[in-house]
Tab-separated table of C-alpha atoms and ligand atoms in Angstrom:
chain	number	residue	atom	x	y	z
A	1	UNK	CA	19.330	-15.280	7.166
A	2	UNK	CA	22.371	-16.092	8.472
A	3	UNK	CA	24.708	-18.642	5.935
A	4	UNK	CA	28.047	-20.364	7.998
A	5	UNK	CA	30.272	-21.013	5.731
A	6	UNK	CA	33.048	-23.464	5.603
A	7	UNK	CA	35.332	-22.157	3.385
A	8	UNK	CA	37.872	-20.039	4.708
A	9	UNK	CA	40.704	-21.704	6.148
A	10	UNK	CA	43.997	-20.715	8.008
A	11	UNK	CA	47.222	-20.208	5.915
A	12	UNK	CA	50.237	-21.632	7.652
A	13	UNK	CA	53.598	-20.174	7.832
A	14	UNK	CA	54.650	-22.425	4.648
A	15	UNK	CA	53.614	-23.909	1.843
A	16	UNK	CA	53.360	-27.183	1.591
A	17	UNK	CA	51.861	-27.036	5.278
A	18	UNK	CA	49.086	-24.705	3.464
A	19	UNK	CA	47.927	-27.257	1.151
A	20	UNK	CA	47.821	-29.908	3.868
A	21	UNK	CA	45.344	-28.143	5.981
A	22	UNK	CA	43.445	-27.161	2.714
A	23	UNK	CA	44.063	-31.110	1.493
A	24	UNK	CA	42.048	-31.910	5.064
A	25	UNK	CA	39.790	-29.368	4.408
A	26	UNK	CA	38.392	-30.038	1.278
A	27	UNK	CA	39.103	-33.678	1.289
A	28	UNK	CA	40.011	-34.010	-2.340
A	29	UNK	CA	44.279	-34.272	-1.775
A	30	UNK	CA	46.636	-32.069	-3.640
A	31	UNK	CA	45.582	-31.963	-6.936
A	32	UNK	CA	42.169	-30.976	-5.791
A	33	UNK	CA	44.050	-28.240	-3.334
A	34	UNK	CA	45.409	-27.555	-6.697
A	35	UNK	CA	42.843	-26.725	-8.504
A	36	UNK	CA	40.832	-24.998	-5.667
A	37	UNK	CA	43.874	-22.158	-5.922
A	38	UNK	CA	43.469	-21.842	-9.499
A	39	UNK	CA	40.075	-21.042	-9.395
A	40	UNK	CA	40.536	-18.796	-6.422
A	41	UNK	CA	43.686	-16.874	-8.783
A	42	UNK	CA	40.984	-17.119	-11.686
A	43	UNK	CA	37.575	-15.746	-9.810
A	44	UNK	CA	40.199	-12.822	-8.008
A	45	UNK	CA	39.601	-14.091	-5.058
A	46	UNK	CA	42.249	-15.105	-1.898
A	47	UNK	CA	43.739	-17.887	-2.093
A	48	UNK	CA	41.806	-19.811	0.692
A	49	UNK	CA	38.496	-18.683	0.666
A	50	UNK	CA	36.379	-21.302	-1.664
A	51	UNK	CA	33.916	-20.159	-3.158
A	52	UNK	CA	30.399	-21.020	-1.620
A	53	UNK	CA	31.739	-18.342	1.183
A	54	UNK	CA	32.516	-15.848	-1.663
A	55	UNK	CA	28.480	-16.174	-2.732
A	56	UNK	CA	27.351	-16.299	0.349
A	57	UNK	CA	29.478	-13.304	0.679
A	58	UNK	CA	28.112	-11.536	-2.261
A	59	UNK	CA	25.077	-11.770	-1.347
A	60	UNK	CA	25.136	-10.742	2.440
A	61	UNK	CA	24.200	-7.542	3.784
A	62	UNK	CA	26.752	-7.939	7.105
A	63	UNK	CA	29.493	-10.042	7.386
A	64	UNK	CA	30.789	-11.679	9.947
A	65	UNK	CA	34.876	-12.399	9.759
A	66	UNK	CA	35.554	-14.640	12.484
A	67	UNK	CA	39.355	-15.384	13.434
A	68	UNK	CA	40.620	-17.382	16.063
A	69	UNK	CA	41.592	-15.446	19.036
A	70	UNK	CA	44.123	-17.571	20.648
A	71	UNK	CA	45.905	-18.432	17.523
A	72	UNK	CA	46.394	-15.131	16.193
A	73	UNK	CA	46.432	-13.000	13.833
A	74	UNK	CA	48.022	-14.671	10.561
A	75	UNK	CA	48.374	-14.300	6.932
A	76	UNK	CA	44.967	-15.712	5.790
A	77	UNK	CA	43.544	-13.620	8.025
A	78	UNK	CA	45.445	-9.862	6.627
A	79	UNK	CA	44.722	-11.837	3.135
A	80	UNK	CA	40.631	-12.507	4.128
A	81	UNK	CA	40.869	-8.367	5.474
A	82	UNK	CA	42.189	-7.542	2.348
A	83	UNK	CA	40.273	-8.726	-0.081
A	84	UNK	CA	37.130	-7.863	2.019
A	85	UNK	CA	37.479	-4.125	2.185
A	86	UNK	CA	38.554	-4.355	-0.884
A	87	UNK	CA	35.486	-6.446	-2.957
A	88	UNK	CA	32.879	-5.649	0.345
A	89	UNK	CA	33.294	-1.659	1.092
A	90	UNK	CA	30.204	-1.487	1.394
A	91	UNK	CA	28.391	-4.310	3.684
A	92	UNK	CA	29.266	-3.844	7.226
A	93	UNK	CA	31.619	-6.294	8.443
A	94	UNK	CA	32.058	-6.954	12.330
A	95	UNK	CA	35.307	-8.556	12.889
A	96	UNK	CA	34.576	-11.399	16.175
A	97	UNK	CA	37.581	-12.310	17.680
A	98	UNK	CA	36.260	-16.143	18.555
A	99	UNK	CA	37.974	-18.604	21.626
A	100	UNK	CA	38.655	-14.857	24.033
A	101	UNK	CA	37.093	-16.394	27.186
A	102	UNK	CA	39.738	-15.713	29.525
A	103	UNK	CA	38.635	-12.911	31.790
A	104	UNK	CA	42.261	-12.720	31.884
A	105	UNK	CA	44.293	-12.294	28.548
A	106	UNK	CA	40.407	-12.255	26.769
A	107	UNK	CA	40.889	-8.463	25.573
A	108	UNK	CA	44.169	-8.838	24.806
A	109	UNK	CA	44.008	-11.479	22.290
A	110	UNK	CA	41.305	-9.189	20.363
A	111	UNK	CA	43.560	-6.184	20.885
A	112	UNK	CA	45.980	-7.793	18.817
A	113	UNK	CA	43.576	-8.088	15.568
A	114	UNK	CA	43.286	-3.890	15.722
A	115	UNK	CA	45.972	-4.849	12.513
A	116	UNK	CA	43.266	-6.165	10.394
A	117	UNK	CA	41.323	-2.565	9.842
A	118	UNK	CA	38.483	-3.487	12.075
A	119	UNK	CA	37.127	-3.257	15.484
A	120	UNK	CA	37.901	-6.632	16.938
A	121	UNK	CA	34.842	-7.126	19.622
A	122	UNK	CA	36.023	-10.311	22.104
A	123	UNK	CA	33.514	-13.245	21.580
A	124	UNK	CA	33.653	-16.968	22.827
A	125	UNK	CA	31.352	-19.168	21.331
A	126	UNK	CA	31.945	-21.753	23.972
A	127	UNK	CA	31.125	-19.772	27.213
A	128	UNK	CA	29.133	-17.318	25.006
A	129	UNK	CA	31.161	-13.952	26.259
A	130	UNK	CA	30.485	-10.802	24.295
A	131	UNK	CA	27.922	-12.751	21.481
A	132	UNK	CA	25.220	-10.454	22.941
A	133	UNK	CA	27.359	-7.388	21.530
A	134	UNK	CA	28.442	-8.699	18.296
A	135	UNK	CA	24.600	-9.147	18.173
A	136	UNK	CA	23.650	-5.759	18.983
A	137	UNK	CA	26.602	-4.482	16.778
A	138	UNK	CA	25.078	-6.139	13.917
A	139	UNK	CA	21.501	-5.556	14.158
A	140	UNK	CA	22.848	-1.895	14.281
A	141	UNK	CA	24.455	-1.798	11.761
A	142	UNK	CA	21.735	-3.644	9.252
A	143	UNK	CA	19.158	-1.009	10.478
A	144	UNK	CA	21.325	1.819	9.149
A	145	UNK	CA	21.970	-0.459	6.034
A	146	UNK	CA	18.883	-0.697	5.110
A	147	UNK	CA	18.129	3.021	5.562
A	148	UNK	CA	20.678	4.455	3.138
A	149	UNK	CA	19.942	5.507	-0.150
A	150	UNK	CA	22.970	4.686	-1.762
A	151	UNK	CA	22.841	1.126	-0.723
A	152	UNK	CA	23.187	-0.350	-3.595
A	153	UNK	CA	20.054	1.443	-5.131
A	154	UNK	CA	20.518	-0.731	-8.503
A	155	UNK	CA	19.313	-3.548	-6.128
A	156	UNK	CA	16.173	-1.461	-5.130
A	157	UNK	CA	15.381	-0.592	-8.846
A	158	UNK	CA	15.644	-4.387	-9.795
A	159	UNK	CA	12.825	-6.599	-9.128
A	160	UNK	CA	13.234	-10.017	-8.327
A	161	UNK	CA	11.080	-12.863	-9.807
A	162	UNK	CA	11.099	-16.221	-9.193
A	163	UNK	CA	9.560	-18.939	-11.409
A	164	UNK	CA	9.023	-21.783	-9.662
A	165	UNK	CA	6.524	-24.763	-10.136
A	166	UNK	CA	7.201	-28.033	-10.795
A	167	UNK	CA	8.815	-29.438	-14.327
A	168	UNK	CA	6.873	-29.805	-17.308
A	169	UNK	CA	4.603	-26.285	-16.385
A	170	UNK	CA	7.036	-24.236	-18.293
A	171	UNK	CA	9.073	-22.042	-16.349
A	172	UNK	CA	12.033	-22.246	-19.451
A	173	UNK	CA	9.015	-21.506	-21.929
A	174	UNK	CA	8.096	-18.390	-19.846
A	175	UNK	CA	12.019	-17.160	-19.229
A	176	UNK	CA	12.466	-17.212	-22.720
A	177	UNK	CA	8.901	-16.175	-23.835
A	178	UNK	CA	10.343	-13.050	-21.945
A	179	UNK	CA	13.891	-12.365	-22.201
A	180	UNK	CA	14.533	-14.164	-25.931
A	181	UNK	CA	17.672	-13.838	-27.323
A	182	UNK	CA	18.576	-10.708	-24.923
A	183	UNK	CA	19.260	-13.360	-22.491
A	184	UNK	CA	22.114	-12.973	-20.035
A	185	UNK	CA	23.060	-15.325	-17.351
A	186	UNK	CA	24.334	-12.769	-14.237
A	187	UNK	CA	25.004	-15.800	-11.702
A	188	UNK	CA	25.169	-19.554	-13.169
A	189	UNK	CA	26.727	-20.477	-9.876
A	190	UNK	CA	25.522	-23.917	-8.455
A	191	UNK	CA	26.495	-24.171	-4.986
A	192	UNK	CA	25.026	-24.332	-1.305
A	193	UNK	CA	23.935	-20.809	-1.447
A	194	UNK	CA	22.199	-20.399	-4.669
A	195	UNK	CA	20.818	-23.480	-6.901
A	196	UNK	CA	18.810	-21.308	-9.538
A	197	UNK	CA	20.019	-19.509	-12.497
A	198	UNK	CA	19.353	-15.638	-12.923
A	199	UNK	CA	18.925	-13.627	-15.729
A	200	UNK	CA	18.941	-10.250	-15.444
A	201	UNK	CA	17.072	-8.274	-18.712
A	202	UNK	CA	15.350	-4.536	-19.358
A	203	UNK	CA	11.057	-5.303	-19.851
A	204	UNK	CA	9.342	-3.185	-22.601
A	205	UNK	CA	8.909	0.064	-19.681
A	206	UNK	CA	12.431	-0.025	-19.153
A	207	UNK	CA	12.299	-1.166	-15.984
A	208	UNK	CA	14.906	-3.778	-14.758
A	209	UNK	CA	14.132	-7.871	-13.881
A	210	UNK	CA	16.299	-10.296	-12.430
A	211	UNK	CA	14.816	-14.208	-13.172
A	212	UNK	CA	15.290	-16.274	-10.463
A	213	UNK	CA	14.497	-19.326	-13.008
A	214	UNK	CA	14.940	-22.483	-10.112
A	215	UNK	CA	15.973	-25.850	-12.750
A	216	UNK	CA	12.536	-27.248	-11.658
A	217	UNK	CA	11.445	-28.769	-8.458
A	218	UNK	CA	11.727	-32.491	-8.723
A	219	UNK	CA	8.963	-34.837	-7.646
A	220	UNK	CA	9.979	-38.512	-8.462
A	221	UNK	CA	7.494	-41.011	-7.458
A	222	UNK	CA	10.189	-43.458	-5.887
A	223	UNK	CA	11.092	-40.991	-3.675
A	224	UNK	CA	8.050	-38.994	-2.570
A	225	UNK	CA	7.574	-40.222	0.465
A	226	UNK	CA	7.325	-37.543	3.679
A	227	UNK	CA	11.338	-37.079	4.687
A	228	UNK	CA	12.870	-38.621	1.293
A	229	UNK	CA	15.855	-36.886	0.766
A	230	UNK	CA	15.416	-35.504	-2.490
A	231	UNK	CA	12.042	-34.277	-1.344
A	232	UNK	CA	13.476	-31.458	1.115
A	233	UNK	CA	16.151	-30.902	-1.228
A	234	UNK	CA	13.993	-29.429	-3.909
A	235	UNK	CA	11.745	-27.530	-1.990
A	236	UNK	CA	15.267	-26.430	-0.097
A	237	UNK	CA	15.638	-25.187	-3.707
A	238	UNK	CA	12.626	-23.509	-4.175
A	239	UNK	CA	13.535	-21.972	-0.787
A	240	UNK	CA	16.393	-20.699	-1.649
A	241	UNK	CA	14.996	-19.102	-5.345
A	242	UNK	CA	12.181	-17.461	-2.579
A	243	UNK	CA	14.237	-16.038	-0.256
A	244	UNK	CA	16.605	-14.049	-2.979
A	245	UNK	CA	13.372	-13.025	-4.939
A	246	UNK	CA	10.652	-9.932	-4.027
A	247	UNK	CA	8.210	-11.520	-6.063
A	248	UNK	CA	6.826	-15.304	-7.097
A	249	UNK	CA	5.959	-16.238	-9.930
A	250	UNK	CA	4.412	-19.931	-9.071
A	251	UNK	CA	3.523	-21.771	-12.336
A	252	UNK	CA	1.110	-24.048	-12.518
A	253	UNK	CA	-0.312	-26.809	-15.524
A	254	UNK	CA	-3.598	-25.573	-16.644
A	255	UNK	CA	-4.700	-28.858	-17.355
A	256	UNK	CA	-3.053	-30.133	-14.439
A	257	UNK	CA	-4.648	-27.165	-12.410
A	258	UNK	CA	-3.283	-26.972	-8.184
A	259	UNK	CA	-1.407	-30.215	-6.239
A	260	UNK	CA	-0.263	-30.676	-3.016
A	261	UNK	CA	3.565	-29.831	-3.961
A	262	UNK	CA	2.126	-26.362	-5.028
A	263	UNK	CA	0.274	-26.000	-1.815
A	264	UNK	CA	3.492	-26.879	-0.060
A	265	UNK	CA	5.339	-23.719	-2.409
A	266	UNK	CA	2.192	-21.466	-1.913
A	267	UNK	CA	3.053	-21.920	2.054
A	268	UNK	CA	6.399	-21.350	1.664
A	269	UNK	CA	5.938	-18.211	-0.432
A	270	UNK	CA	3.638	-17.091	2.444
A	271	UNK	CA	6.058	-17.873	5.553
A	272	UNK	CA	8.459	-16.017	3.897
A	273	UNK	CA	6.086	-13.039	3.458
A	274	UNK	CA	7.147	-11.857	-0.277
A	275	UNK	CA	4.730	-11.078	-3.166
A	276	UNK	CA	3.371	-13.936	-5.414
A	277	UNK	CA	1.298	-13.990	-8.882
A	278	UNK	CA	0.005	-17.544	-10.034
A	279	UNK	CA	0.827	-18.325	-13.334
A	280	UNK	CA	-1.599	-20.870	-14.999
A	281	UNK	CA	0.048	-21.657	-18.138
A	282	UNK	CA	-0.090	-24.010	-20.586
A	283	UNK	CA	-4.206	-21.700	-21.220
A	284	UNK	CA	-3.650	-23.324	-24.810
A	285	UNK	CA	-4.135	-26.266	-23.661
A	286	UNK	CA	-7.967	-25.762	-22.653
A	287	UNK	CA	-10.480	-27.045	-24.872
A	288	UNK	CA	-13.469	-25.191	-25.581
A	289	UNK	CA	-12.875	-22.262	-23.343
A	290	UNK	CA	-15.846	-19.231	-23.259
A	291	UNK	CA	-16.737	-16.406	-20.730
A	292	UNK	CA	-17.173	-18.604	-17.797
A	293	UNK	CA	-14.444	-21.019	-18.020
A	294	UNK	CA	-11.919	-17.959	-16.164
A	295	UNK	CA	-14.426	-17.628	-13.235
A	296	UNK	CA	-14.972	-21.456	-12.897
A	297	UNK	CA	-10.922	-22.127	-12.983
A	298	UNK	CA	-10.191	-19.136	-11.027
A	299	UNK	CA	-12.426	-20.624	-8.196
A	300	UNK	CA	-10.613	-24.267	-7.979
A	301	UNK	CA	-7.118	-22.483	-7.681
A	302	UNK	CA	-8.710	-20.095	-4.942
A	303	UNK	CA	-10.218	-23.042	-2.977
A	304	UNK	CA	-7.229	-24.976	-3.747
A	305	UNK	CA	-4.462	-22.766	-2.878
A	306	UNK	CA	-6.097	-20.423	0.397
A	307	UNK	CA	-3.023	-19.255	1.316
A	308	UNK	CA	-2.690	-17.398	-1.602
A	309	UNK	CA	-6.063	-15.480	-1.862
A	310	UNK	CA	-4.801	-12.345	-2.158
A	311	UNK	CA	-2.408	-13.233	-4.717
A	312	UNK	CA	-3.387	-12.102	-8.647
A	313	UNK	CA	-3.877	-14.993	-11.555
A	314	UNK	CA	-2.589	-14.748	-14.387
A	315	UNK	CA	-3.636	-17.528	-17.407
A	316	UNK	CA	-0.448	-17.837	-20.271
A	317	UNK	CA	0.370	-19.448	-22.935
A	318	UNK	CA	4.425	-19.177	-23.089
A	319	UNK	CA	4.278	-21.091	-27.008
A	320	UNK	CA	2.063	-18.514	-28.430
A	321	UNK	CA	3.519	-15.558	-26.700
A	322	UNK	CA	-0.047	-14.859	-25.007
A	323	UNK	CA	0.143	-12.984	-21.789
A	324	UNK	CA	3.759	-13.762	-21.550
A	325	UNK	CA	4.260	-9.733	-20.401
A	326	UNK	CA	1.319	-9.639	-18.309
A	327	UNK	CA	3.388	-11.201	-15.903
A	328	UNK	CA	6.053	-8.773	-15.783
A	329	UNK	CA	3.195	-5.847	-15.390
A	330	UNK	CA	1.566	-7.811	-12.360
A	331	UNK	CA	4.420	-8.321	-10.641
A	332	UNK	CA	5.432	-5.114	-10.987
A	333	UNK	CA	2.372	-4.100	-8.785
A	334	UNK	CA	2.645	-7.052	-6.596
A	335	UNK	CA	6.258	-5.645	-5.764
A	336	UNK	CA	5.046	-2.429	-5.078
A	337	UNK	CA	2.608	-3.392	-2.722
A	338	UNK	CA	4.862	-5.202	-0.772
A	339	UNK	CA	6.743	-2.322	0.141
A	340	UNK	CA	3.677	0.462	0.693
A	341	UNK	CA	3.638	2.470	3.269
A	342	UNK	CA	-0.363	3.226	4.783
A	343	UNK	CA	-0.264	6.696	6.918
A	344	UNK	CA	-0.883	5.845	10.906
A	345	UNK	CA	-4.215	8.347	10.153
A	346	UNK	CA	-5.841	6.100	7.960
A	347	UNK	CA	-5.006	3.137	9.584
A	348	UNK	CA	-6.430	4.112	12.838
A	349	UNK	CA	-9.126	5.021	10.266
A	350	UNK	CA	-10.189	1.591	9.461
A	351	UNK	CA	-8.925	-0.005	12.573
A	352	UNK	CA	-11.649	2.113	14.378
A	353	UNK	CA	-13.510	1.544	11.928
A	354	UNK	CA	-13.764	-2.750	12.198
A	355	UNK	CA	-14.399	-2.642	15.747
A	356	UNK	CA	-17.272	0.031	15.751
A	357	UNK	CA	-18.440	-2.508	13.076
A	358	UNK	CA	-17.476	-5.893	15.483
A	359	UNK	CA	-16.472	-5.396	19.029
A	360	UNK	CA	-13.332	-7.486	20.123
A	361	UNK	CA	-15.216	-10.423	23.252
A	362	UNK	CA	-15.391	-10.140	26.428
A	363	UNK	CA	-14.203	-12.833	28.620
A	364	UNK	CA	-16.407	-14.709	31.198
A	365	UNK	CA	-15.008	-12.359	33.757
A	366	UNK	CA	-15.951	-9.410	32.507
A	367	UNK	CA	-12.492	-8.532	30.791
A	368	UNK	CA	-12.756	-6.925	27.071
A	369	UNK	CA	-9.979	-6.515	24.523
A	370	UNK	CA	-9.015	-2.204	23.637
A	371	UNK	CA	-7.108	-1.606	21.148
A	372	UNK	CA	-5.217	1.182	21.251
A	373	UNK	CA	-3.840	1.990	18.506
A	374	UNK	CA	-2.455	0.875	15.290
A	375	UNK	CA	0.671	1.279	13.327
A	376	UNK	CA	3.216	0.280	10.164
A	377	UNK	CA	5.942	-1.287	11.731
A	378	UNK	CA	7.530	-2.327	8.249
A	379	UNK	CA	7.275	-3.032	4.728
A	380	UNK	CA	8.438	-5.998	2.236
A	381	UNK	CA	6.082	-7.601	3.415
A	382	UNK	CA	3.515	-4.663	5.125
A	383	UNK	CA	3.719	-5.216	8.713
A	384	UNK	CA	1.128	-3.769	10.901
A	385	UNK	CA	1.367	-4.056	14.617
A	386	UNK	CA	-1.738	-3.472	17.084
A	387	UNK	CA	-0.926	-1.953	20.702
A	388	UNK	CA	-3.699	-3.768	23.036
A	389	UNK	CA	-4.477	-3.527	26.633
A	390	UNK	CA	-3.858	-7.253	26.643
A	391	UNK	CA	-2.936	-9.584	23.442
A	392	UNK	CA	-4.318	-12.640	25.277
A	393	UNK	CA	-8.203	-10.849	25.092
A	394	UNK	CA	-8.238	-11.034	20.762
A	395	UNK	CA	-9.282	-14.644	20.043
A	396	UNK	CA	-7.192	-16.543	16.399
A	397	UNK	CA	-11.520	-15.369	14.917
A	398	UNK	CA	-11.160	-11.599	15.848
A	399	UNK	CA	-7.540	-11.400	14.588
A	400	UNK	CA	-9.418	-12.742	11.445
A	401	UNK	CA	-11.389	-10.684	11.269
A	402	UNK	CA	-9.891	-7.626	11.344
A	403	UNK	CA	-7.048	-8.680	8.962
A	404	UNK	CA	-9.612	-9.265	6.768
A	405	UNK	CA	-11.291	-5.877	7.021
A	406	UNK	CA	-7.784	-4.620	6.449
A	407	UNK	CA	-7.454	-6.503	3.544
A	408	UNK	CA	-10.836	-4.862	2.352
A	409	UNK	CA	-10.514	-1.726	3.453
A	410	UNK	CA	-6.483	-0.831	2.150
A	411	UNK	CA	-5.391	-3.482	-0.319
A	412	UNK	CA	-1.663	-4.422	-0.653
A	413	UNK	CA	-2.967	-7.115	-3.570
A	414	UNK	CA	-0.088	-9.339	-4.448
A	415	UNK	CA	1.549	-9.900	-1.417
A	416	UNK	CA	0.874	-10.839	2.313
A	417	UNK	CA	0.725	-9.027	5.652
A	418	UNK	CA	1.095	-9.409	8.548
A	419	UNK	CA	-0.812	-7.978	12.300
A	420	UNK	CA	0.835	-8.499	14.988
A	421	UNK	CA	-0.594	-7.355	18.211
A	422	UNK	CA	1.827	-6.357	20.962
A	423	UNK	CA	0.441	-5.926	24.781
A	424	UNK	CA	0.645	-2.632	26.725
A	425	UNK	CA	2.510	-3.115	29.798
A	426	UNK	CA	1.290	-1.369	32.345
A	427	UNK	CA	3.589	1.129	33.372
A	428	UNK	CA	3.911	1.775	29.506
A	429	UNK	CA	0.379	2.119	29.645
A	430	UNK	CA	0.135	4.918	32.079
A	431	UNK	CA	2.922	6.868	30.593
A	432	UNK	CA	0.224	7.247	27.781
A	433	UNK	CA	-2.221	8.726	29.747
A	434	UNK	CA	-0.420	11.386	31.178
A	435	UNK	CA	-0.319	12.644	27.770
A	436	UNK	CA	3.594	11.318	26.454
A	437	UNK	CA	3.111	10.573	22.781
A	438	UNK	CA	3.619	7.205	22.223
A	439	UNK	CA	1.964	7.078	19.096
A	440	UNK	CA	4.133	10.179	18.285
A	441	UNK	CA	7.199	8.147	18.871
A	442	UNK	CA	6.066	4.722	17.166
A	443	UNK	CA	5.158	7.086	13.986
A	444	UNK	CA	8.885	8.940	14.433
A	445	UNK	CA	10.355	6.106	14.503
A	446	UNK	CA	8.593	4.465	11.850
B	1	LIG	P1	10.003	-25.772	-17.283
B	1	LIG	O1	10.299	-27.969	-16.911
B	1	LIG	O2	9.191	-25.678	-16.004
B	1	LIG	O3	10.696	-25.340	-17.296
B	1	LIG	O4	8.860	-26.634	-18.599
B	1	LIG	P2	9.442	-26.298	-19.955
B	1	LIG	O5	9.725	-24.759	-20.549
B	1	LIG	O6	10.569	-27.290	-20.712
B	1	LIG	O7	8.201	-27.309	-21.009
B	1	LIG	C1	7.707	-27.961	-20.424
B	1	LIG	C2	6.904	-29.164	-22.069
B	1	LIG	O8	5.666	-28.066	-21.672
B	1	LIG	C3	7.431	-27.926	-23.370
B	1	LIG	O9	7.179	-29.072	-24.347
B	1	LIG	C4	6.864	-26.819	-23.836
B	1	LIG	O10	6.346	-26.761	-24.847
B	1	LIG	C5	5.488	-27.231	-22.891
B	1	LIG	N1	5.500	-26.115	-23.013
B	1	LIG	C6	5.349	-24.514	-22.518
B	1	LIG	N2	4.541	-23.521	-21.965
B	1	LIG	C7	3.663	-23.983	-22.981
B	1	LIG	C8	2.259	-23.593	-22.680
B	1	LIG	O11	2.306	-22.302	-22.919
B	1	LIG	N3	1.339	-24.100	-23.852
B	1	LIG	C9	1.926	-25.400	-24.331
B	1	LIG	N4	0.802	-25.621	-24.991
B	1	LIG	N5	2.892	-26.513	-23.878
B	1	LIG	C10	3.738	-25.522	-23.436
């Protein structure tokens, strides 16, 4: 996810000019400028960085610090560079010197910025010069950042659970029942990058949780028309919370059961590759329950939320404190499944079995799909790459069949999984035939 912050402005040479520039950016006049400077000072930020930009930097794994190559280094650049070095040295920071399209002057313009303490990369957004190098640089470091053991170990240990659902389903009640008086708000910042309140707490098993509490997904009848601003805003708010989470607790009201809006949220959860648990709250309001009630109810939920067929269901009553901690247990399991890796040997055994039970179809021209091997290329969510002779020879229903077979045999309850089908090019195939172990190279790489 790339966040473009609009919140950093340049510092001109004199203070009054600075105020003018800031006033234009913020559109609030000198009073707003004074307030912005005060806010920034209180938050320990460089004078001219806005809070929204600061929270985006806070959340990012990598930062692209963009400066103006034609204007040269200014005081604001130095200020921001120092702040990044001091406060964000654990992140990958790349310095993009923009407007360096000139083949003659570009390199020299960029070289000016060595004084900021980062390696300047000359780029030009207008002509595209250097943008590929910039992307390579960022991507190469993202991989190594992900692998770095010391990278925010605390973050890794902490399970972020987003509690989402329509208003009144009981999200706040669940949160209160979970954390009670211990509640410590870690981020009451409301802005463009987050529109939720985070609560950090230690669960009964000693595990650290971060609960992302959305303010409630509003759906006002008057603006329910597709594409209305409020509708897209609320989905956007849910999306932000979902993106920041490891596991989503999708809360529904037992009496209302699943609504169309829940289905929309479910689709987002699946698409974002997040683990999920379905929390059927207010279970106490269902009258005359007997041993079959849960079975009937589950059938109904599964029918209406097919996209989350893999998500476990927890029946709770926040007001009666029933099974509230079960949410944490089930969410923890789902979070672990999302990070699970299975060995290539087991995986290929399961795939072979799937193929022997049902062969890939043969085309009219006699062509038949062949799976060479499969490997798990990623986690969060678990992602499997199938290396095949020609991906086009594997129709959707066959892919679904393999997907289902994999699920049945290797599990991954609580998390979506991804299957990617990759055709091997001719030279690659020839290469593998000569004994070069592509599989082992892939395995080593993953
Ligand atoms: P939110 O908008 O999703 O955060 O919902 P709230 O937590 O504010 O709850 C909305 C209403 O439902 C409140 O009146 C709660 O007391 C009630 N409520 C929440 N959970 C339960 C429950 O498990 N059972 C019953 N009967 N009422 C509940």
